[in-house]
Short mmCIF file of C-alpha atoms in Angstrom, two decimals:
data_model
loop_
_atom_site.label_atom_id
_atom_site.label_comp_id
_atom_site.label_asym_id
_atom_site.label_seq_id
_atom_site.Cartn_x
_atom_site.Cartn_y
_atom_site.Cartn_z
CA MET J 78 13.27 -23.71 22.58
CA SER J 79 14.79 -27.09 21.92
CA MET J 80 15.53 -27.93 18.92
CA MET J 81 16.17 -31.86 17.13
CA ASN J 82 19.42 -32.69 17.00
CA GLY J 83 21.12 -32.79 13.42
CA PRO J 84 22.19 -30.61 10.32
CA VAL J 85 20.74 -27.00 10.85
CA THR J 86 20.82 -25.40 7.05
CA THR J 87 20.80 -21.67 7.55
CA ILE J 88 19.37 -19.48 4.68
CA ASP J 89 19.45 -15.73 4.97
CA LEU J 90 16.86 -14.16 2.07
CA LEU J 91 18.18 -10.74 1.06
CA ARG J 92 15.56 -8.87 -1.12
CA HIS J 93 17.35 -6.91 -3.82
CA GLY J 94 18.20 -2.85 -3.26
CA GLN J 95 16.24 0.16 -5.37
CA CYS J 96 15.86 -0.64 -8.83
CA GLU J 97 15.46 1.67 -12.18
CA GLY J 98 12.64 2.44 -13.06
CA GLY J 99 10.46 3.55 -9.71
CA GLU J 100 7.56 2.13 -8.80
CA ILE J 101 6.82 -0.19 -11.17
CA TYR J 102 5.08 -3.80 -11.62
CA ARG J 103 8.65 -5.23 -12.38
CA GLY J 104 8.39 -8.74 -11.84
CA SER J 105 10.14 -10.48 -14.78
CA THR J 106 10.91 -7.07 -16.19
CA ASP J 107 15.14 -7.29 -16.18
CA VAL J 108 15.69 -3.75 -15.14
CA PRO J 109 19.28 -2.97 -13.37
CA LEU J 110 19.83 -1.20 -9.29
CA THR J 111 20.73 2.08 -9.09
CA ASP J 112 23.84 3.01 -6.96
CA LEU J 113 21.70 3.22 -3.79
CA GLY J 114 20.45 0.01 -4.15
CA TRP J 115 24.20 -1.64 -4.60
CA SER J 116 24.81 0.51 -1.63
CA GLN J 117 21.37 -1.09 0.33
CA MET J 118 22.49 -4.38 -0.34
CA LYS J 119 26.28 -4.00 0.84
CA ALA J 120 25.09 -2.27 3.81
CA SER J 121 22.60 -5.19 4.53
CA LEU J 122 25.65 -7.86 3.72
CA GLY J 123 28.41 -5.82 5.70
CA ALA J 124 26.17 -5.23 8.86
CA GLU J 125 25.25 -9.20 8.93
CA THR J 126 29.18 -9.75 8.70
CA GLU J 127 29.93 -7.17 11.26
CA LEU J 128 27.59 -8.74 14.18
CA ALA J 129 28.65 -12.38 12.80
CA GLY J 130 32.36 -10.92 12.99
CA ARG J 131 32.85 -12.54 9.28
CA ALA J 132 31.13 -12.94 6.12
CA PRO J 133 29.35 -16.17 7.52
CA TRP J 134 28.28 -17.84 3.84
CA ASN J 135 29.18 -21.02 1.80
CA ALA J 136 27.10 -20.60 -1.02
CA ILE J 137 25.41 -17.65 -2.68
CA VAL J 138 21.99 -18.90 -4.97
CA SER J 139 20.31 -16.31 -6.52
CA SER J 140 17.68 -15.44 -9.08
CA PRO J 141 18.16 -14.98 -12.84
CA LEU J 142 17.18 -11.26 -13.18
CA GLN J 143 20.26 -8.74 -13.42
CA ARG J 144 19.20 -6.70 -10.32
CA CYS J 145 20.09 -9.77 -7.65
CA ARG J 146 22.17 -12.34 -10.59
CA LEU J 147 24.93 -9.15 -10.94
CA PHE J 148 24.86 -8.64 -6.93
CA ALA J 149 24.99 -11.98 -5.93
CA GLU J 150 28.13 -12.31 -9.05
CA ALA J 151 30.11 -9.70 -7.47
CA GLN J 152 29.24 -11.18 -3.88
CA SER J 153 30.62 -14.54 -5.06
CA GLU J 154 33.93 -13.40 -6.36
CA GLN J 155 34.85 -10.37 -3.07
CA LEU J 156 33.94 -13.46 -1.14
CA LYS J 157 35.24 -16.92 -3.08
CA VAL J 158 32.43 -18.66 -2.55
CA SER J 159 30.58 -20.58 -5.58
CA ALA J 160 27.43 -18.28 -6.67
CA GLU J 161 24.46 -20.51 -8.77
CA ILE J 162 21.93 -18.87 -10.53
CA ASN J 163 18.47 -20.41 -10.39
CA GLU J 164 15.73 -19.70 -12.58
CA ALA J 165 13.05 -20.68 -10.00
CA PHE J 166 13.68 -18.15 -7.89
CA ARG J 167 12.99 -15.14 -10.60
CA GLU J 168 10.46 -13.02 -9.52
CA MET J 169 6.51 -13.66 -10.82
CA HIS J 170 5.03 -12.49 -13.95
CA PHE J 171 2.86 -9.47 -13.67
CA GLY J 172 1.81 -9.87 -17.51
CA ASP J 173 0.19 -6.67 -18.38
CA TRP J 174 1.26 -4.60 -15.30
CA GLU J 175 4.81 -5.74 -16.28
CA GLY J 176 6.80 -2.34 -16.26
CA ARG J 177 3.91 0.04 -15.52
CA GLU J 178 3.83 2.19 -12.62
CA LEU J 179 2.00 1.42 -9.89
CA LYS J 180 -0.56 4.09 -9.77
CA GLU J 181 -1.27 3.84 -13.69
CA VAL J 182 -2.38 0.08 -13.29
CA TRP J 183 -4.37 1.29 -10.22
CA GLN J 184 -6.36 3.52 -11.74
CA ALA J 185 -6.68 1.82 -15.21
CA ASP J 186 -7.41 -1.34 -14.01
CA ARG J 187 -8.91 -1.62 -10.43
CA GLU J 188 -11.43 -4.25 -9.89
CA LYS J 189 -8.73 -6.70 -11.28
CA VAL J 190 -6.00 -4.92 -8.64
CA THR J 191 -8.48 -5.17 -5.83
CA GLN J 192 -8.86 -8.83 -7.21
CA PHE J 193 -5.50 -9.72 -7.26
CA TYR J 194 -4.58 -8.28 -3.41
CA ALA J 195 -7.44 -9.89 -2.14
CA ASP J 196 -6.86 -13.57 -3.60
CA PRO J 197 -3.09 -13.72 -4.79
CA GLY J 198 -2.99 -17.16 -4.38
CA GLU J 199 -5.83 -18.07 -7.59
CA GLN J 200 -6.26 -14.33 -8.74
CA SER J 201 -3.42 -13.30 -11.01
CA PRO J 202 -2.72 -9.90 -12.97
CA PRO J 203 -4.21 -10.12 -16.79
CA ASN J 204 -2.21 -12.64 -18.28
CA GLY J 205 0.48 -13.20 -15.53
CA GLU J 206 0.58 -15.44 -12.78
CA SER J 207 -1.37 -15.82 -10.01
CA MET J 208 1.07 -16.46 -6.40
CA ASN J 209 0.13 -20.58 -6.54
CA ALA J 210 1.85 -20.79 -9.74
CA VAL J 211 4.83 -19.02 -8.45
CA LYS J 212 4.48 -21.40 -5.22
CA ALA J 213 4.62 -24.67 -7.91
CA ARG J 214 8.43 -23.86 -9.21
CA LEU J 215 9.25 -22.18 -5.99
CA LEU J 216 8.87 -24.89 -3.34
CA PRO J 217 10.73 -27.79 -5.45
CA ALA J 218 13.33 -25.69 -6.03
CA TRP J 219 13.32 -24.58 -1.83
CA ASP J 220 13.57 -28.42 -1.59
CA GLU J 221 16.56 -29.09 -3.64
CA LEU J 222 18.80 -26.29 -2.25
CA VAL J 223 18.24 -26.95 1.63
CA GLU J 224 19.17 -30.84 0.88
CA ALA J 225 21.95 -29.60 -1.66
CA GLN J 226 23.28 -27.46 1.16
CA ARG J 227 22.79 -29.56 4.47
CA GLY J 228 24.11 -28.41 7.48
CA LYS J 229 25.37 -25.16 5.55
CA HIS J 230 25.24 -21.11 5.39
CA VAL J 231 23.70 -19.93 2.49
CA LEU J 232 22.88 -16.50 1.07
CA LEU J 233 19.65 -16.13 -0.93
CA VAL J 234 19.60 -13.20 -3.51
CA GLN J 235 15.91 -13.04 -4.55
CA HIS J 236 12.59 -11.08 -4.76
CA GLY J 237 10.13 -9.26 -2.69
CA GLY J 238 7.21 -11.71 -4.00
CA THR J 239 8.91 -14.55 -3.53
CA ILE J 240 10.58 -14.06 0.08
CA ARG J 241 6.80 -13.46 0.91
CA ILE J 242 5.74 -16.64 -0.90
CA LEU J 243 8.59 -18.96 0.93
CA LEU J 244 8.28 -17.36 4.00
CA SER J 245 3.89 -17.79 3.63
CA HIS J 246 5.05 -21.51 2.84
CA LEU J 247 7.28 -22.09 5.73
CA LEU J 248 5.52 -20.70 8.35
CA LYS J 249 2.50 -22.24 7.66
CA MET J 250 0.16 -19.13 6.75
CA PRO J 251 -2.83 -18.71 3.58
CA ILE J 252 -1.07 -17.69 0.99
CA SER J 253 -3.89 -14.88 1.01
CA ALA J 254 -1.20 -13.61 3.90
CA VAL J 255 1.44 -12.20 1.80
CA THR J 256 0.36 -9.30 0.57
CA ARG J 257 0.57 -8.48 4.79
CA LEU J 258 4.10 -8.91 5.01
CA ASP J 259 6.52 -5.94 4.47
CA ILE J 260 9.87 -7.03 2.60
CA PRO J 261 11.96 -3.96 2.37
CA TYR J 262 14.41 -3.37 -0.16
CA ALA J 263 17.45 -4.72 0.78
CA SER J 264 16.08 -6.38 4.18
CA LEU J 265 17.71 -9.83 5.14
CA SER J 266 15.40 -12.63 6.79
CA ARG J 267 17.11 -15.64 8.20
CA ILE J 268 15.44 -19.32 8.33
CA GLN J 269 17.14 -22.20 9.67
CA VAL J 270 15.70 -25.79 8.57
CA PHE J 271 16.57 -28.57 11.48
CA ASP J 272 17.09 -31.68 10.46
CA ALA J 273 16.25 -35.21 12.34
CA GLN J 274 16.36 -38.51 10.98
CA GLY J 275 14.11 -36.73 7.39
CA ALA J 276 12.10 -35.17 10.15
CA VAL J 277 12.39 -31.50 8.73
CA PHE J 278 11.84 -28.57 10.91
CA PRO J 279 12.11 -25.04 9.47
CA ARG J 280 12.31 -21.35 11.64
CA LEU J 281 11.78 -17.92 11.42
CA VAL J 282 15.20 -16.63 12.90
CA PHE J 283 14.62 -12.90 11.96
CA LEU J 284 12.99 -10.97 9.69
CA ASN J 285 14.07 -8.04 7.78
CA ARG J 286 16.88 -7.58 10.12
CA ALA J 287 18.95 -5.05 7.66
CA ILE J 288 16.16 -2.59 6.13
CA ALA J 289 16.63 0.35 3.10
CA ASP J 290 19.09 2.51 4.41
CA GLY J 291 20.87 -0.74 5.81
CA THR J 292 19.97 0.42 9.50
CA LEU J 293 19.63 -2.57 11.89
CA VAL J 294 16.46 -3.13 13.08
#
């Protein structure tokens, strides 16, 4: 596929690895990675570095939550590249479901859970964010990132929910489709943004290249 001439900005979307707390609505609950979670993320980046022959990133941007931030800061120090913590890339807030087990919430609030997964753009967890609300803070941050890092290669460390919302927007999918996207722990996906005279064209290069155990797919 022929692309327009101009700078190409490459952004790798890395989801955090396994976290402490089990299968819960984590959202804004600031829990640490497990040892396995650290290993998963290292394996994903190690696999990408091996494929590229070197660590390719010019900068790292991260959610402020520690399951992303601490790993991003460690990689920044190791790779000798800058790390920026951006509040806009934090995970969505699940309101009254925060910190509770998925199965427990399903049993206690089945109707509301069903409504949320059927229409996540408009429906929200009780006292939480809808995905449209998350999208409203994500997209300006994304546009600023692409402009600030124009022509460079960036590692963006964030969350399953925010990655799904970004992908649905960039691929022109309805936001209701986000619940159909599987984004495993520590998976790496790549977006390239082509720019020619102000015309911006994003393209998905790969999705979930490294899965939870670090195996290439």
